[in-house]
PDB file of C-alpha atoms in Angstrom:
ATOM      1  CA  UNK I   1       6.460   9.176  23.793  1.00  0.00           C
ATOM      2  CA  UNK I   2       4.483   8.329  20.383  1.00  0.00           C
ATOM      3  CA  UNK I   3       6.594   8.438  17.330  1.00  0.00           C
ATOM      4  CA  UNK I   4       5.157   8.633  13.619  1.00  0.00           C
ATOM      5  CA  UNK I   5       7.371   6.536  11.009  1.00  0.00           C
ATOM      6  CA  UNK I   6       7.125   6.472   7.407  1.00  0.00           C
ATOM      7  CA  UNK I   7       8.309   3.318   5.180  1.00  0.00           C
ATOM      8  CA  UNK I   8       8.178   3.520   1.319  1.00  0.00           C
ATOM      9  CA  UNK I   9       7.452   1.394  -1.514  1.00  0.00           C
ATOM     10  CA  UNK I  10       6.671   1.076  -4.947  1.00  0.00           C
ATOM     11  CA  UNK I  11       5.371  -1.451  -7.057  1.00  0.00           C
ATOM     12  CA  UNK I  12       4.405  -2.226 -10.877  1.00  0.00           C
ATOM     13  CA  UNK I  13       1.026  -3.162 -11.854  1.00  0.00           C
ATOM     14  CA  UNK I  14      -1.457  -3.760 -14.579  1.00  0.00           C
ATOM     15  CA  UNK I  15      -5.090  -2.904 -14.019  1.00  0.00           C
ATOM     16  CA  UNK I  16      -8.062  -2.110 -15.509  1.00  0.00           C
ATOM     17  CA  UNK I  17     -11.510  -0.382 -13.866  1.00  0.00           C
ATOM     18  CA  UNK I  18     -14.247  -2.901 -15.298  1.00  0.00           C
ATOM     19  CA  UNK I  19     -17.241  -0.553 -13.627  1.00  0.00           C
ATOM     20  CA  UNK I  20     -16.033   2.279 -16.532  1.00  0.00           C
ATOM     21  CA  UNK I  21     -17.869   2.770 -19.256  1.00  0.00           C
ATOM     22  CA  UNK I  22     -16.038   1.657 -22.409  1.00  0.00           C
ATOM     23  CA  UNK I  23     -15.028   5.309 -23.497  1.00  0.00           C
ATOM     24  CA  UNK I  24     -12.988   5.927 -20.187  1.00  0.00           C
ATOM     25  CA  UNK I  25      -9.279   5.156 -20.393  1.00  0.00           C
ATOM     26  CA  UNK I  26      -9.176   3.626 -17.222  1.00  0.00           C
ATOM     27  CA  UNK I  27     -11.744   0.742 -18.463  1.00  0.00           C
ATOM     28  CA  UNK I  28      -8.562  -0.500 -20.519  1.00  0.00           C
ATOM     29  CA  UNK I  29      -5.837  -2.396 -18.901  1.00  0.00           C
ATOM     30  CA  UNK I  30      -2.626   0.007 -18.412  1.00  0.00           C
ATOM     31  CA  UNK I  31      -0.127   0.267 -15.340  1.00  0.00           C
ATOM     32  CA  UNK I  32       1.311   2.454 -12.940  1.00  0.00           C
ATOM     33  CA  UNK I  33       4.359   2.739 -11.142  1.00  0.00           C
ATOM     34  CA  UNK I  34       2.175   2.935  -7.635  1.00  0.00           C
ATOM     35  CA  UNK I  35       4.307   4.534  -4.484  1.00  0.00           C
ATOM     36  CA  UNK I  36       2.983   2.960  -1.048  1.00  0.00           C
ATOM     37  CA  UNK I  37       3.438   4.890   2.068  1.00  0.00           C
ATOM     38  CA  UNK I  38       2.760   2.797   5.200  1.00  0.00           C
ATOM     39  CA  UNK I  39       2.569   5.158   8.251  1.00  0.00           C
ATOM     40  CA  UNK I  40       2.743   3.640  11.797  1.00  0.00           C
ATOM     41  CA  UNK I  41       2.733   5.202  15.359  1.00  0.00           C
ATOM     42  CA  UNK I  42       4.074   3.918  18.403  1.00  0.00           C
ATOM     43  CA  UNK I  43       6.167   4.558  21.117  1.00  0.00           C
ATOM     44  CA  UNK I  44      10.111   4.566  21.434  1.00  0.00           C
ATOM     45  CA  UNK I  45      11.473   1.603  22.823  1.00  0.00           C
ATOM     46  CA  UNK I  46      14.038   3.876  25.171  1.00  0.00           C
ATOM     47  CA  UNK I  47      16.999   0.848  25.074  1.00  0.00           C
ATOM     48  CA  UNK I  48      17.071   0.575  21.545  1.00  0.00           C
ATOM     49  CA  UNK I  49      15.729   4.450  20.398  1.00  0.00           C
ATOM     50  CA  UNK I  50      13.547   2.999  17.869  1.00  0.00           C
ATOM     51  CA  UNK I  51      10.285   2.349  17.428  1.00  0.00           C
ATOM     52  CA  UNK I  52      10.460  -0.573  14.946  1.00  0.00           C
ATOM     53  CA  UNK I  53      12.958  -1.262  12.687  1.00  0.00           C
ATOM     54  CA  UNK I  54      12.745  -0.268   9.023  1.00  0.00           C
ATOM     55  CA  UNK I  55      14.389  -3.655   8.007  1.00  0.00           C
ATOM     56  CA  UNK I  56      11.574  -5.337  10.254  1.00  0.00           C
ATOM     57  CA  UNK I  57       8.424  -3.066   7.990  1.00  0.00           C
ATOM     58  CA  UNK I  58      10.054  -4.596   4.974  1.00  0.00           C
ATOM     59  CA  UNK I  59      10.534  -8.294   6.241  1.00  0.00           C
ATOM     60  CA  UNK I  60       6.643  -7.783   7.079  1.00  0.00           C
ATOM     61  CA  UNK I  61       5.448  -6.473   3.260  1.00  0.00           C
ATOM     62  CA  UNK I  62       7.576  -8.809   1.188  1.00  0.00           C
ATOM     63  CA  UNK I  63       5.422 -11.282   0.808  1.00  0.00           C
ATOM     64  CA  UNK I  64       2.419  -9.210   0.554  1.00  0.00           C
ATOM     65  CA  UNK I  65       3.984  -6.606  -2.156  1.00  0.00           C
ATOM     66  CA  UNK I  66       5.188 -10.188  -4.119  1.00  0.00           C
ATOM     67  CA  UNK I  67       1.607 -10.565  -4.092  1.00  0.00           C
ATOM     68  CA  UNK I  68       0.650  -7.395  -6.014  1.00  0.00           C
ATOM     69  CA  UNK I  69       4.255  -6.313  -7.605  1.00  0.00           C
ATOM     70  CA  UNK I  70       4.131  -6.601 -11.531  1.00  0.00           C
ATOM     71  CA  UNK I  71       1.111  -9.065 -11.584  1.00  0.00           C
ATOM     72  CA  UNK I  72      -2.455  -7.991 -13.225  1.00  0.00           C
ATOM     73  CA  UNK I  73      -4.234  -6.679 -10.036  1.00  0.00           C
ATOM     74  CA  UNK I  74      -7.624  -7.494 -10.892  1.00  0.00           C
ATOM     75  CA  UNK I  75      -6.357 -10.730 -10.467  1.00  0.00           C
ATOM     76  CA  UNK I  76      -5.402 -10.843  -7.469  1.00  0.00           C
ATOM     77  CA  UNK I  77      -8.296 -12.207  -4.720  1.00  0.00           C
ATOM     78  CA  UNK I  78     -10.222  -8.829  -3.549  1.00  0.00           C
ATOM     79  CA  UNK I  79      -8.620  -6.478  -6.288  1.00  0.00           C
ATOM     80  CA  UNK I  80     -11.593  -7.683  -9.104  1.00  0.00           C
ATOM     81  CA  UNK I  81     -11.707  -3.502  -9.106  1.00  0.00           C
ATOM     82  CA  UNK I  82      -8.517  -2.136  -8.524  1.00  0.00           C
ATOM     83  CA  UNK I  83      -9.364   1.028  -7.692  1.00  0.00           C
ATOM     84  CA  UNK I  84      -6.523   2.961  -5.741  1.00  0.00           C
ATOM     85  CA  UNK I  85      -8.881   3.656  -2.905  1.00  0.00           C
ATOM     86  CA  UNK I  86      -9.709  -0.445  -2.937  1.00  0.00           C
ATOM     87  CA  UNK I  87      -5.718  -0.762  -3.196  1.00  0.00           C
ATOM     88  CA  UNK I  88      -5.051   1.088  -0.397  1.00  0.00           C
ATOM     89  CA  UNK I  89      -7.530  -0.780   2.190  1.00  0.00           C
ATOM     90  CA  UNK I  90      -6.783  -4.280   1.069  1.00  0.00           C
ATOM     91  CA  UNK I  91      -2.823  -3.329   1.832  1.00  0.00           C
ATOM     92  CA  UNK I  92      -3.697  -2.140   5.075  1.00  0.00           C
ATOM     93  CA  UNK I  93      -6.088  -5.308   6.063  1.00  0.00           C
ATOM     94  CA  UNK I  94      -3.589  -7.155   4.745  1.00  0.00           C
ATOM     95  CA  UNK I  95      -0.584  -5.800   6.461  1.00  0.00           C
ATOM     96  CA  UNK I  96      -1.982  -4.583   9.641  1.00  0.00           C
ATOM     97  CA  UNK I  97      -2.202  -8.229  11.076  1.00  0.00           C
ATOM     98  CA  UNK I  98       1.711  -8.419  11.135  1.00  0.00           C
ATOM     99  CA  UNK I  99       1.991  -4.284  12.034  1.00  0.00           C
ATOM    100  CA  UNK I 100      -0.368  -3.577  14.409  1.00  0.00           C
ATOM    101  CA  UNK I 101       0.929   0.092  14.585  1.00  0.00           C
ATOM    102  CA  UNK I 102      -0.173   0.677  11.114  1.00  0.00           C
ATOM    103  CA  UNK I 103      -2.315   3.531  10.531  1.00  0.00           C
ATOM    104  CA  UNK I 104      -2.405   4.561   7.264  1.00  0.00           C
ATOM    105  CA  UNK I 105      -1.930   3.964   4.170  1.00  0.00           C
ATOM    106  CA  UNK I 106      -1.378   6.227   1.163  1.00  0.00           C
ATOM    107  CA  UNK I 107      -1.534   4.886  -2.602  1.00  0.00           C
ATOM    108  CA  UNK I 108       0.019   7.171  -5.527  1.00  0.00           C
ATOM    109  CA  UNK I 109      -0.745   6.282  -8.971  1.00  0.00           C
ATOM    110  CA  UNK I 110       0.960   9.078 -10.510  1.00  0.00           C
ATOM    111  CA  UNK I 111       3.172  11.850  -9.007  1.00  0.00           C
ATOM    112  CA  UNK I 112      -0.085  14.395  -8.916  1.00  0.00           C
ATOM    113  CA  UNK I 113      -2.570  11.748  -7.391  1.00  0.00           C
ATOM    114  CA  UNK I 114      -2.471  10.019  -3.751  1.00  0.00           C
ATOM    115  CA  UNK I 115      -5.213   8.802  -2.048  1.00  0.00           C
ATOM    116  CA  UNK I 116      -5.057   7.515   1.939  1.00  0.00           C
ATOM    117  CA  UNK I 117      -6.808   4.881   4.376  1.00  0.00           C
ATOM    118  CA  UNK I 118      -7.753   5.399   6.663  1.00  0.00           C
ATOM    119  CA  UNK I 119      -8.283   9.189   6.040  1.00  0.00           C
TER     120      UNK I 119
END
């Protein structure tokens, strides 16, 4: 029986878009308050009537959110453009070797925006 869970996050980061033109906003450095949704499917382990533990998602994205949690993300290696759509895909390459029931992830920049991978 195949179970979809849902683990929350949220980070801070600085960014900037440097493929903007000058003029847009987003071609200046600025943050967000990002909310990361990691969605992962499996089936229930029928002793324990879990699929994973929630404890055991976070154990798993520590290190990678210390990675990307109030730091400059263009710095980071593979974020030179920071998109949220760019965000999204290097969290789930990233996290996806230690969850291999991962299968999506969905990146909020503000309360009215969200974008997913894979869609």
């Amino acid at each position: 029986m195949k179970f979809e869970l849902k683990q929350h996050f949220q980070i801070e980061s600085a960014r900037f878009l440097p493929h903007l033109p000058p003029s847009h906003p987003c071609s200046r450095m600025h943050g967000h308050s990002f909310k990361i949704v990691l969605t992962l499917v499996g089936d229930l382990d029928p002793k324990i009537g879990w699929v994973i533990d929630y404890n055991d998602i976070q154990a798993h994205m520590k290190p990678l959110l210390a990675l990307i949690d109030h730091r400059v993300l263009n710095e980071v290696e593979g974020l030179e453009n920071p998109t949220s759509e760019l965000l999204a895909k290097w969290i789930f390459d990233k996290a996806r070797a230690s969850l291999p029931m991962l299968t999506r992830v969905s990146v909020a920049e503000t309360p009215l925006t969200e974008c997913s991978y894979p869609a």
